[in-house]
């Protein structure tokens, strides 16, 4: 099942909304969230797996403010020839600094985020990718941060 093949029900929507507010740092975080939603821990975990496997959610995990910890984020894009896309994807994704990578239907068809321990690490990682692929890595550093909340109607 992918995305539209599995429409989330009202319980799934409540889960998605609740987890955007945070996740408990405790020995039993799933049990805590499940109790708040009047679910069993097992049902919560099953539903999260189903949402992830269906593509309804693409990621479940923390977001860290790299800049607040002395690091940096940078959105990057590349114009990758179609016949090299898969090979370049493997090279790019082999870098531990690559947070995620997406294909787009555009001249700039590969978009990814670099996350590094220092601001200087962005340049080093991008240059490394350029050397390995022979392709230019366009860098779009964050100038201002915006938080856009996403809520599903339950």
Coordinates of C-alpha atoms in Angstrom, one line a residue:
X1 CA 0.0 0.0 0.0
X2 CA 1.3 3.5 -0.9
X3 CA -0.1 6.8 0.3
X4 CA -3.5 7.1 -1.3
X5 CA -4.1 3.3 -1.1
X6 CA -4.3 3.7 2.6
X7 CA -6.3 6.7 3.7
X8 CA -5.7 7.5 7.3
X9 CA -8.8 7.2 9.6
X10 CA -9.7 9.5 12.4
X11 CA -7.4 7.6 14.9
X12 CA -4.5 7.8 12.5
X13 CA -5.1 11.6 12.2
X14 CA -5.1 12.0 16.0
X15 CA -1.8 10.1 16.2
X16 CA -0.2 12.2 13.5
X17 CA -1.4 15.4 15.2
X18 CA -0.3 14.4 18.7
X19 CA 3.1 13.3 17.6
X20 CA 3.9 16.6 16.0
X21 CA 3.7 18.2 19.4
X22 CA 6.6 16.0 20.7
X23 CA 7.5 12.6 21.9
X24 CA 8.1 11.7 25.5
X25 CA 11.6 11.1 26.7
X26 CA 10.9 8.2 29.0
X27 CA 11.5 4.5 29.3
X28 CA 8.0 3.8 27.7
X29 CA 7.3 6.7 25.3
X30 CA 4.9 4.7 23.1
X31 CA 2.9 3.6 26.1
X32 CA 2.6 7.2 27.3
X33 CA 1.4 8.5 23.9
X34 CA -1.0 5.5 23.5
X35 CA -2.5 6.2 27.0
X36 CA -3.1 9.9 26.0
X37 CA -4.9 8.7 22.8
X38 CA -6.9 6.0 24.6
X39 CA -5.0 3.3 22.6
X40 CA -3.0 0.3 23.6
X41 CA 0.8 0.6 23.1
X42 CA 0.6 -2.3 20.5
X43 CA -2.1 -0.5 18.5
X44 CA -0.1 2.7 18.4
X45 CA 3.0 0.9 17.2
X46 CA 1.0 -1.1 14.6
X47 CA -0.7 2.1 13.3
X48 CA 2.6 4.0 13.0
X49 CA 4.1 1.0 11.1
X50 CA 1.1 1.0 8.7
X51 CA 1.3 4.8 8.2
X52 CA 5.0 4.5 7.5
X53 CA 4.8 1.4 5.2
X54 CA 1.9 2.9 3.2
X55 CA 3.9 6.1 2.6
X56 CA 1.3 8.2 4.4
X57 CA 4.1 9.4 6.6
X58 CA 7.6 9.3 5.2
X59 CA 9.6 9.7 8.4
X60 CA 9.1 9.2 12.1
X61 CA 11.9 10.5 14.2
X62 CA 13.4 13.6 15.9
X63 CA 14.4 16.8 14.2
X64 CA 17.4 18.5 15.7
X65 CA 18.3 22.1 15.5
X66 CA 21.8 21.7 14.2
X67 CA 22.6 25.4 14.3
X68 CA 21.7 25.6 18.0
X69 CA 24.2 22.8 18.6
X70 CA 26.9 24.5 16.6
X71 CA 26.3 22.7 13.4
X72 CA 24.6 23.6 10.1
X73 CA 21.9 22.6 7.6
X74 CA 21.9 23.4 3.9
X75 CA 19.4 22.6 1.2
X76 CA 21.2 21.4 -1.9
X77 CA 20.2 20.7 -5.5
X78 CA 21.8 19.1 -8.5
X79 CA 21.1 18.7 -12.2
X80 CA 21.7 15.0 -12.7
X81 CA 21.6 13.4 -16.1
X82 CA 18.7 10.8 -16.2
X83 CA 21.1 8.0 -17.2
X84 CA 23.3 8.7 -14.1
X85 CA 20.6 9.4 -11.6
X86 CA 20.7 6.1 -9.7
X87 CA 24.5 6.0 -9.6
X88 CA 24.7 9.6 -8.4
X89 CA 22.0 8.9 -5.8
X90 CA 24.1 6.1 -4.3
X91 CA 27.2 8.4 -4.2
X92 CA 25.3 11.2 -2.5
X93 CA 23.4 9.0 -0.1
X94 CA 26.7 7.3 1.0
X95 CA 27.6 10.6 2.7
X96 CA 26.6 10.6 6.4
X97 CA 25.9 14.3 6.2
X98 CA 23.0 13.7 3.8
X99 CA 19.8 13.9 5.9
X100 CA 17.4 13.0 3.1
X101 CA 17.3 13.0 -0.7
X102 CA 14.4 13.6 -3.1
X103 CA 14.0 13.3 -6.8
X104 CA 12.0 16.2 -8.5
X105 CA 10.6 16.6 -12.0
X106 CA 12.6 19.7 -12.8
X107 CA 15.9 20.6 -14.3
X108 CA 17.3 20.5 -10.7
X109 CA 16.1 17.0 -10.3
X110 CA 17.9 16.0 -7.1
X111 CA 17.3 17.8 -3.8
X112 CA 18.9 16.9 -0.5
X113 CA 19.8 18.4 2.9
X114 CA 23.3 18.4 4.3
X115 CA 23.5 18.4 8.1
X116 CA 27.0 18.9 9.6
X117 CA 28.6 19.3 13.0
X118 CA 30.1 22.7 11.9
X119 CA 29.1 25.3 9.3
X120 CA 32.4 24.5 7.5
X121 CA 31.3 20.9 7.2
X122 CA 28.7 22.0 4.6
X123 CA 31.3 23.2 2.2
X124 CA 33.5 20.1 2.7
X125 CA 30.6 17.7 2.1
X126 CA 29.3 19.5 -0.9
X127 CA 32.8 19.7 -2.5
X128 CA 33.2 16.0 -1.8
X129 CA 30.0 15.2 -3.6
X130 CA 31.0 17.5 -6.5
X131 CA 34.4 15.7 -6.8
X132 CA 32.8 12.2 -6.7
X133 CA 30.1 13.0 -9.2
X134 CA 31.6 15.6 -11.4
X135 CA 28.4 17.6 -11.0
X136 CA 27.8 21.0 -9.4
X137 CA 26.0 21.0 -6.0
X138 CA 24.0 24.2 -5.7
X139 CA 23.8 25.3 -2.0
X140 CA 20.7 27.1 -0.6
X141 CA 21.7 27.9 3.0
X142 CA 18.9 28.7 5.5
X143 CA 18.5 32.4 6.0
X144 CA 15.5 32.3 8.2
X145 CA 13.6 29.5 9.9
X146 CA 9.9 29.0 9.6
X147 CA 7.8 26.5 11.4
X148 CA 4.7 25.4 9.4
X149 CA 2.4 23.2 11.5
X150 CA 0.5 20.5 9.8
X151 CA -2.7 19.3 11.3
X152 CA -5.1 16.7 10.0
X153 CA -8.8 17.0 10.5
X154 CA -9.8 14.1 12.7

